[in-house]
Tab-separated table of C-alpha atoms in Angstrom:
chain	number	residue	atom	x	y	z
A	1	UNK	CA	105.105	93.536	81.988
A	2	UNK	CA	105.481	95.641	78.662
A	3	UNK	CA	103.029	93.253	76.903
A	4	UNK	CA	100.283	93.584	80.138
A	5	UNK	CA	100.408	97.582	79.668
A	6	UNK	CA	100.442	97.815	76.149
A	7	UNK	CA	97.204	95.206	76.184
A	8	UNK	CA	95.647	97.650	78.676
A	9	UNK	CA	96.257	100.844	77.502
A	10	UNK	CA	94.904	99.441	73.809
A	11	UNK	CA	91.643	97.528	75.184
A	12	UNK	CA	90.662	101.499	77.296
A	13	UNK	CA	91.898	103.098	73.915
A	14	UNK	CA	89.558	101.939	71.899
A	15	UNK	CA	86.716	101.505	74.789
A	16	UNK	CA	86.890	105.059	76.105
A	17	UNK	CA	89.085	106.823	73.528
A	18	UNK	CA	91.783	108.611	75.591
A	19	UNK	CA	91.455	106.891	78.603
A	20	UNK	CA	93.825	108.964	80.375
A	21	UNK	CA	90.759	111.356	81.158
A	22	UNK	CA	88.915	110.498	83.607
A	23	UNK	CA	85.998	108.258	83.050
A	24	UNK	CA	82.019	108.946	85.147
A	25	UNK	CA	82.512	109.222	88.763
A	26	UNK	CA	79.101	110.375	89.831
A	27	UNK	CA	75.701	108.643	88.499
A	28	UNK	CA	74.743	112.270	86.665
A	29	UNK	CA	77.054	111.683	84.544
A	30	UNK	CA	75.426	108.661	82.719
A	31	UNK	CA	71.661	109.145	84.249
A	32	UNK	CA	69.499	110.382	81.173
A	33	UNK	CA	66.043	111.281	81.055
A	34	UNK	CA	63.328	108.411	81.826
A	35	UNK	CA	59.408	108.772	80.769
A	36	UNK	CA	57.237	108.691	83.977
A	37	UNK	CA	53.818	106.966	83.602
A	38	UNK	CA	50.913	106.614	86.549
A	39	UNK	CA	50.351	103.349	87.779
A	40	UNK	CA	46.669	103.152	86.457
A	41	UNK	CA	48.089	103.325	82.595
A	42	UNK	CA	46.275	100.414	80.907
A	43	UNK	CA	48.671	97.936	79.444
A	44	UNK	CA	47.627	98.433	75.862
A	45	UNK	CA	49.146	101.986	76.276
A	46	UNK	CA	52.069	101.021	77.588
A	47	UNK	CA	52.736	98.971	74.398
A	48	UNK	CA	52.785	101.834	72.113
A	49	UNK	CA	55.514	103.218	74.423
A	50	UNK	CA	57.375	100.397	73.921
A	51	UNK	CA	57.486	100.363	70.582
A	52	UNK	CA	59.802	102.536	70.227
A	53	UNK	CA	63.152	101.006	70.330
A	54	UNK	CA	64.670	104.005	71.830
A	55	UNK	CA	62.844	103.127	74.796
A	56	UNK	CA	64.221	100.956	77.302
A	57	UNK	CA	62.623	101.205	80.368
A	58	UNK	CA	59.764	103.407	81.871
A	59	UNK	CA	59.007	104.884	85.589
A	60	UNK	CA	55.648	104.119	87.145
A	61	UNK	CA	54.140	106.474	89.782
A	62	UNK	CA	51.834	105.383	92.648
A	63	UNK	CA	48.743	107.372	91.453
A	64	UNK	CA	48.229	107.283	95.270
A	65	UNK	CA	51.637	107.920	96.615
A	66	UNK	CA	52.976	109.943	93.926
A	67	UNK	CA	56.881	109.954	96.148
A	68	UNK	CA	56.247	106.194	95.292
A	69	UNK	CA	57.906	105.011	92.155
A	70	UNK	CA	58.415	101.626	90.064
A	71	UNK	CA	60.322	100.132	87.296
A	72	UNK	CA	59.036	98.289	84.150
A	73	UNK	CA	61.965	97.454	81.959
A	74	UNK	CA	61.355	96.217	78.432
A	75	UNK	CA	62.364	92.508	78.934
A	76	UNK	CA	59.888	92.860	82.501
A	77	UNK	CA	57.188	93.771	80.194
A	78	UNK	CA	58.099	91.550	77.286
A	79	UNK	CA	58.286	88.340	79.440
A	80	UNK	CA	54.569	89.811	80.973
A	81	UNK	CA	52.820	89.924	77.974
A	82	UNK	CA	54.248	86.730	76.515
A	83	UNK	CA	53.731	84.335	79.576
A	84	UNK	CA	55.217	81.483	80.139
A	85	UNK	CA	52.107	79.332	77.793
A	86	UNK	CA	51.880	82.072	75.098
A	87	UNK	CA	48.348	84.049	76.694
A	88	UNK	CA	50.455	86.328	78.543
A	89	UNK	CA	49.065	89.164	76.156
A	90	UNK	CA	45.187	88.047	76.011
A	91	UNK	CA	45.755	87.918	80.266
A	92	UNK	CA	47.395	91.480	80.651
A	93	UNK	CA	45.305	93.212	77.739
A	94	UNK	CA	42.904	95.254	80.444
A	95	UNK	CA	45.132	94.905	83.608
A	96	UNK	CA	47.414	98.150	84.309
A	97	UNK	CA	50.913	98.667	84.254
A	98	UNK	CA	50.996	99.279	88.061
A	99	UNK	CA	50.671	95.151	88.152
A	100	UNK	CA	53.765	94.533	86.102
A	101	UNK	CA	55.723	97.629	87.979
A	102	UNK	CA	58.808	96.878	90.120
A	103	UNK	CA	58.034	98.801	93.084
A	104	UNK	CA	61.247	98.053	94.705
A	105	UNK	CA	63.319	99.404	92.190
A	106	UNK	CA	67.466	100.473	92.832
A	107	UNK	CA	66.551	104.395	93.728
A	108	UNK	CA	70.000	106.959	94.499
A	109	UNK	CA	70.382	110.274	94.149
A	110	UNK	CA	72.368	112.049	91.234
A	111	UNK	CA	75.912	112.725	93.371
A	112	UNK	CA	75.956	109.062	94.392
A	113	UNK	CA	79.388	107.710	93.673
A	114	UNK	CA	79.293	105.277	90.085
A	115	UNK	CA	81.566	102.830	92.409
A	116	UNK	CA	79.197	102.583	95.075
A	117	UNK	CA	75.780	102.197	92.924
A	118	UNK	CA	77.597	99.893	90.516
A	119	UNK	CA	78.329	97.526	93.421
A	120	UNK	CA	75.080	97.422	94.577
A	121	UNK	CA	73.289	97.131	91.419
A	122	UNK	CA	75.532	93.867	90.834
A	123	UNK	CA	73.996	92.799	94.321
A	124	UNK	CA	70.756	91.964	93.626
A	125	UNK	CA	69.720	88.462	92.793
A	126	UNK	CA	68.719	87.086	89.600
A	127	UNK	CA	67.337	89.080	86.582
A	128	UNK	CA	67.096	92.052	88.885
A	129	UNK	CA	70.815	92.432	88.393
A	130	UNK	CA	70.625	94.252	85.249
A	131	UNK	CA	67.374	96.093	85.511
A	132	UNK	CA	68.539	100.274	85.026
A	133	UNK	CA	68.585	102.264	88.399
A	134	UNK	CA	66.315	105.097	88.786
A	135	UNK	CA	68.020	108.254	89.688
A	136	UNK	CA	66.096	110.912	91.749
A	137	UNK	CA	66.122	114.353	91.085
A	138	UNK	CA	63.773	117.702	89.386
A	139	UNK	CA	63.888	115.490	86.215
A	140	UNK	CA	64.212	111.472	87.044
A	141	UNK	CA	66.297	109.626	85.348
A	142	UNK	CA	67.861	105.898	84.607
A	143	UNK	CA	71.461	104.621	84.585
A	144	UNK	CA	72.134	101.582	82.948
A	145	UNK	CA	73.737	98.897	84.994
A	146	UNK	CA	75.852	97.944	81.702
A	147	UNK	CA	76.746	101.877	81.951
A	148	UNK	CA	77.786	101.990	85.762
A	149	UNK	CA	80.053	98.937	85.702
A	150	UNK	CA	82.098	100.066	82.691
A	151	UNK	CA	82.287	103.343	84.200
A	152	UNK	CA	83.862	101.383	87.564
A	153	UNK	CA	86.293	99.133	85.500
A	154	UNK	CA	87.314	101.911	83.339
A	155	UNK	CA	88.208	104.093	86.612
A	156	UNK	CA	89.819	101.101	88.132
A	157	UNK	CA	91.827	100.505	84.948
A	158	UNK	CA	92.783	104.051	84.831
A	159	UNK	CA	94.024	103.956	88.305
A	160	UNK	CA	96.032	101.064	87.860
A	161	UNK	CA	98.173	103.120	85.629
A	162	UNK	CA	98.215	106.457	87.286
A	163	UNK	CA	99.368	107.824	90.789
A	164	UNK	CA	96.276	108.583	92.367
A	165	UNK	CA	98.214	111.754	94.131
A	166	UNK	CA	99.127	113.503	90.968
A	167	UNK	CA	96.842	111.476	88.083
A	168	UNK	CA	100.041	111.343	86.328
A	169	UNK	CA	101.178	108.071	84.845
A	170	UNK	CA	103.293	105.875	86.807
A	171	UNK	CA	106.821	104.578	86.966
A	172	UNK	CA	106.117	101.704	84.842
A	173	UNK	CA	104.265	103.828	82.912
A	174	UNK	CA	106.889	106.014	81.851
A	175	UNK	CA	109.482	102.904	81.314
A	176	UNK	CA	106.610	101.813	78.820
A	177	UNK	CA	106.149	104.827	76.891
A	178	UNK	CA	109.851	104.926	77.133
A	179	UNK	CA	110.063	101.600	75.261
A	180	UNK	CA	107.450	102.321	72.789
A	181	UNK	CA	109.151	105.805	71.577
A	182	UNK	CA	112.930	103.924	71.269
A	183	UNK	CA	110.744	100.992	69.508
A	184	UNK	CA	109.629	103.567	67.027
A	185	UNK	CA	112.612	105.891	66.344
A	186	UNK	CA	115.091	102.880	66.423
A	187	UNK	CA	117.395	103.442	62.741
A	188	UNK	CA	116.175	106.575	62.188
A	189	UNK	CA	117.712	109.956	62.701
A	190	UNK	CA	115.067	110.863	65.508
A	191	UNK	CA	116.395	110.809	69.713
A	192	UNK	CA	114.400	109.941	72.578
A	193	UNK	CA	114.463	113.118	75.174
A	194	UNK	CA	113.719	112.597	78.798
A	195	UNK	CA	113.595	115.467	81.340
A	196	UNK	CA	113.332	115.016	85.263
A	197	UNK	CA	111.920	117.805	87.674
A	198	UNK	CA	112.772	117.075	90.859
A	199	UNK	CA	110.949	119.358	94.252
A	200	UNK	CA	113.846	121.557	95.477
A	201	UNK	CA	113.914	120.555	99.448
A	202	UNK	CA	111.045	118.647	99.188
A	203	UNK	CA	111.218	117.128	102.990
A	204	UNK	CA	112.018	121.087	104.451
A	205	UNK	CA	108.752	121.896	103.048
A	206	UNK	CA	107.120	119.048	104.872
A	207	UNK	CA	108.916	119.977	108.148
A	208	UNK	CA	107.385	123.057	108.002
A	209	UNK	CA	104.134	122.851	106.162
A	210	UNK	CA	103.162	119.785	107.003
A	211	UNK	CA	103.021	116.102	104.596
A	212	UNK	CA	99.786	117.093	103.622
A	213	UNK	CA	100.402	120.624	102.137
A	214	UNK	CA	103.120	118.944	100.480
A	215	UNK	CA	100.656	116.549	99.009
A	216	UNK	CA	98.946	119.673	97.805
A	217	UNK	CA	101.843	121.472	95.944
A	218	UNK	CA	102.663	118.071	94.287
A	219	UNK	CA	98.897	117.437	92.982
A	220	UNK	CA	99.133	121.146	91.864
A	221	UNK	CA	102.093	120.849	89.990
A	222	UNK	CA	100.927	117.131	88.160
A	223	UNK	CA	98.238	119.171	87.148
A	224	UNK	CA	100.381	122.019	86.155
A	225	UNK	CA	102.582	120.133	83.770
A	226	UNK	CA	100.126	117.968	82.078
A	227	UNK	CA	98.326	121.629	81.272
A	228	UNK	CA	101.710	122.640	79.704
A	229	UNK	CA	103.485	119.528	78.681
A	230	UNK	CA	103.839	120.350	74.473
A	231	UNK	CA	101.725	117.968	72.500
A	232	UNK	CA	102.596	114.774	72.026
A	233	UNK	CA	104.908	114.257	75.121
A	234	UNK	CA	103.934	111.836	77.792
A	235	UNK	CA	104.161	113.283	81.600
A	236	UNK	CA	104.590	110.973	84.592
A	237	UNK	CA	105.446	110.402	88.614
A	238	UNK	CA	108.353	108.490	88.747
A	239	UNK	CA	108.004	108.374	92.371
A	240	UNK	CA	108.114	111.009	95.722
A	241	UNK	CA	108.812	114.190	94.335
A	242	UNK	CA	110.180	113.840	91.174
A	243	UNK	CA	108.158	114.131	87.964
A	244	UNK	CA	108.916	113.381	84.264
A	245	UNK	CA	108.418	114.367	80.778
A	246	UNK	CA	109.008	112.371	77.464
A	247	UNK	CA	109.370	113.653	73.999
A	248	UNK	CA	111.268	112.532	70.650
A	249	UNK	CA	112.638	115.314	69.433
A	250	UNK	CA	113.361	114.849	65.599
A	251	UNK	CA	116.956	117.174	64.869
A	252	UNK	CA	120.085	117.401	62.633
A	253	UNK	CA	122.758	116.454	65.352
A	254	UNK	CA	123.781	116.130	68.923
A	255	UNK	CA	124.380	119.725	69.200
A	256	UNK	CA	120.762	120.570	68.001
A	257	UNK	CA	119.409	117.251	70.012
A	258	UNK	CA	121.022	119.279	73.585
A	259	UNK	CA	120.113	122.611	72.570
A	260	UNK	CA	115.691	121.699	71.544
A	261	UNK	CA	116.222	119.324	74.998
A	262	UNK	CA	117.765	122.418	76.787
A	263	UNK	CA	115.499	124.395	75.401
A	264	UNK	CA	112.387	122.008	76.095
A	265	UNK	CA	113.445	121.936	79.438
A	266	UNK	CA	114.160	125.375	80.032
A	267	UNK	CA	110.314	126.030	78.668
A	268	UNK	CA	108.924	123.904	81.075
A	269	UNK	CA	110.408	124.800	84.251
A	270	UNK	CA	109.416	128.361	83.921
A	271	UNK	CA	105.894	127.488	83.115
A	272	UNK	CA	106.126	125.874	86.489
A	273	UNK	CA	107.319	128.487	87.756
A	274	UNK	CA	104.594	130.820	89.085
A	275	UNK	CA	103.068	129.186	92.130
A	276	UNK	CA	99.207	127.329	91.766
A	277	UNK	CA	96.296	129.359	92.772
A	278	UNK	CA	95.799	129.351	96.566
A	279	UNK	CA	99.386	128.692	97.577
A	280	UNK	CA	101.273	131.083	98.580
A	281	UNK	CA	104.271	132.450	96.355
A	282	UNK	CA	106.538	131.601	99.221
A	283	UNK	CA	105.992	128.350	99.656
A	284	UNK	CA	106.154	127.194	96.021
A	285	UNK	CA	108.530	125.183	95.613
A	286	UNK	CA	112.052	125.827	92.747
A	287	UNK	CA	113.085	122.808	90.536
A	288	UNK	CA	116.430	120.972	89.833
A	289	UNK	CA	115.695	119.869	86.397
A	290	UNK	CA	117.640	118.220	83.717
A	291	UNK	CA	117.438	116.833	80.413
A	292	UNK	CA	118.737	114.143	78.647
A	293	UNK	CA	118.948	112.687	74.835
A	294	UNK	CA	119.249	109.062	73.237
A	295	UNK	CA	121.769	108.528	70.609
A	296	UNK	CA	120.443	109.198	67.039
A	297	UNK	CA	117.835	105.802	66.327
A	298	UNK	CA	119.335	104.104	69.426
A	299	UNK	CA	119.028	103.947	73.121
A	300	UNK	CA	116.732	101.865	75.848
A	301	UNK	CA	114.834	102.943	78.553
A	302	UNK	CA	117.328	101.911	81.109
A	303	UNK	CA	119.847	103.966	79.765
A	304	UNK	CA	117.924	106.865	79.703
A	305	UNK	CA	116.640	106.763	83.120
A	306	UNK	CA	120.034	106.000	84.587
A	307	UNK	CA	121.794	109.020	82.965
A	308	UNK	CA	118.697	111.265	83.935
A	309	UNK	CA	119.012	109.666	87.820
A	310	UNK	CA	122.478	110.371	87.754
A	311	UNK	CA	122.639	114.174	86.309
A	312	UNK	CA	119.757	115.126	88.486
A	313	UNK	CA	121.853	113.463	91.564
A	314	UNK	CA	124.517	115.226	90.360
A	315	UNK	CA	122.447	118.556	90.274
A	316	UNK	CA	120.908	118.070	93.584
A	317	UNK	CA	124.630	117.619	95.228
A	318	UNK	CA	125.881	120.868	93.948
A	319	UNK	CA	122.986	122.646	94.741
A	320	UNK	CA	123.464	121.525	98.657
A	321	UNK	CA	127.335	122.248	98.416
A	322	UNK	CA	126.039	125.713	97.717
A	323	UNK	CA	123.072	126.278	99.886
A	324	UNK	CA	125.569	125.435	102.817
A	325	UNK	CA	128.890	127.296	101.605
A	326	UNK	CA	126.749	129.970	101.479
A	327	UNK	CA	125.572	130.223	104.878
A	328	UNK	CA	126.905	133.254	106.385
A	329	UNK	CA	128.397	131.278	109.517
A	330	UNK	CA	130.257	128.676	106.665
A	331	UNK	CA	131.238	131.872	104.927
A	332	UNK	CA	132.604	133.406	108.102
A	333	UNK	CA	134.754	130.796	109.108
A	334	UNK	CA	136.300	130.287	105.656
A	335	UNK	CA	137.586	133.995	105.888
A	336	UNK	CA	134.642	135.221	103.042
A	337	UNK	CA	132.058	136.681	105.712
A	338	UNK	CA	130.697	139.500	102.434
A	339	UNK	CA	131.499	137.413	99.638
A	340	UNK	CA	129.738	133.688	97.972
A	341	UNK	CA	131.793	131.153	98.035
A	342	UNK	CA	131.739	129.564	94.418
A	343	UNK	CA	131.428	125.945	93.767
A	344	UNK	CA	132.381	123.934	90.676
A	345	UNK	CA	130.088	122.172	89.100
A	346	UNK	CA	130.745	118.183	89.041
């Protein structure tokens, strides 16, 4: 499974650069500019367009019907003017490029999603398949097919290893990255730090805000830590409300590894602090947090995620042990009605 995610995560490395950003969703994004010629253009001036090898395919307007537009690709005109006997030149040399034009070219418009247009520009039948798609707009424009079904396999590839709620990386994900950063310190004096955030009363907020405001405050705060995750730390979903971070932290001892992963952790839970713009202070949610190290050039992914699991479970328990002792009723009945009862700390 390692192996699979390293392969993809390498292949969309070097295809896209970071391909944790988020590749073309809308044809605008890879439309460019496209010369627009009228139909009665004799064919001998079309060839001096086409000599440039920046050019790749024309439009042709209906000098009748000028809302009317058509398509000549360079292979269309190349396989016109060679013919299938070798006269296809001599034959075209007076005729006009509204005879070669593909008036039924793949029109959309510039918001169209890439995953729609690149499905139906793989729809068409023979050679027609990978003819560009004219884009309408103030300025018209051409996509390349080539261009549009990257674009869809990169997004597809990039959702394969990212929860679509938050656009962090997965659960596997972080096990990966996990791996790789133990790989790479192991022998050396470095540790592996993982810290776990975990939604304080995560299902009282969906009793009374509903599942899909609750969708909202965990999108907003994905978004919040990968803004202020420190650089080169790897941020993650590791499943319903709980949210990771992964750094190596390179120190003298354990006391300085707990104090930088106290300190890390500390950082980041009050830059998540302040509630996301448009939701309301009081319904942004607190965080049980926690942070945990690897031994000095040692330690496995399993490891780390079981002591994090169990410190944050830890963590959560106390924090409920307190939220009821210190309901006044509890506090009543135990003979403290003015005072907080306090709880030890497992």
């Amino acid at each position: 499974m390692d192996d699979d995610l390293t392969l993809l995560a390498d292949r969309l490395s070097h295809a896209v650069g970071d391909y944790r950003t988020t590749a073309a969703t809308t044809v605008a994004e890879l439309a460019h500019a496209v010369d627009v010629i009228d139909a009665d253009l004799p064919m001998a001036r079309l060839d001096v367009l086409f000599r440039s090898p920046h050019v790749a395919t024309v439009a042709v307007r209906d000098v009748e019907d000028h809302g009317r537009l058509g398509l000549v690709t360079r292979t269309r005109y190349t396989a016109a003017m060679t013919g299938r006997l070798g006269f296809g030149r001599a034959v075209h040399a007076r005729r006009t490029t509204g005879d070669i034009a593909d008036w039924a070219p793949l029109v959309t418009t510039p918001d169209a999603p890439v995953s729609e247009i690149a499905v139906k520009a793989m729809e068409r039948h023979g050679e027609r398949r990978y003819d560009d798609v004219l884009v309408a707009g103030a300025v018209w424009g051409v996509a390349s097919t080539a261009d549009l079904v990257h674009s869809l396999s990169t997004q597809l590839a990039v959702r394969s290893l990212h929860d679509p709620l938050t656009g962090l990386e997965h659960r596997s994900m972080l096990h990966h990255r996990l791996a790789q950063r133990c790989a790479d310190e192991w022998g050396t004096t470095a540790r592996v730090a993982l810290l776990l955030l975990d939604v304080r009363d995560f299902r009282g907020l969906n009793v009374r805000r509903g599942h899909a405001f609750g969708d909202v405050v965990l999108a907003a705060l994905g978004a919040r830590l990968r803004a202020v995750a420190p650089v080169r730390t790897d941020v993650a979903r590791t499943g319903g409300d709980e949210l990771a971070l992964v750094a190596t932290l390179h120190v003298r001892d354990d006391d300085h590894a707990a104090e930088v992963a106290e300190g890390l952790r500390a950082q980041v839970v009050e830059r998540l602090a302040a509630a996301a713009q448009g939701v309301d202070p009081a319904d942004w949610p607190a965080l049980h947090s926690v942070a945990v190290c690897s031994g000095p050039g040692s330690g496995t992914p399993d490891e780390l995620l079981r002591d994090a699991q169990r410190r944050l479970g830890e963590t959560k328990s106390a924090w409920r042990r307190r939220a009821v002792l210190d309901l006044p009723e509890v506090r009543s009945l135990l003979g403290h009605p003015d005072d907080a009862v306090e709880v030890v700390d497992l």
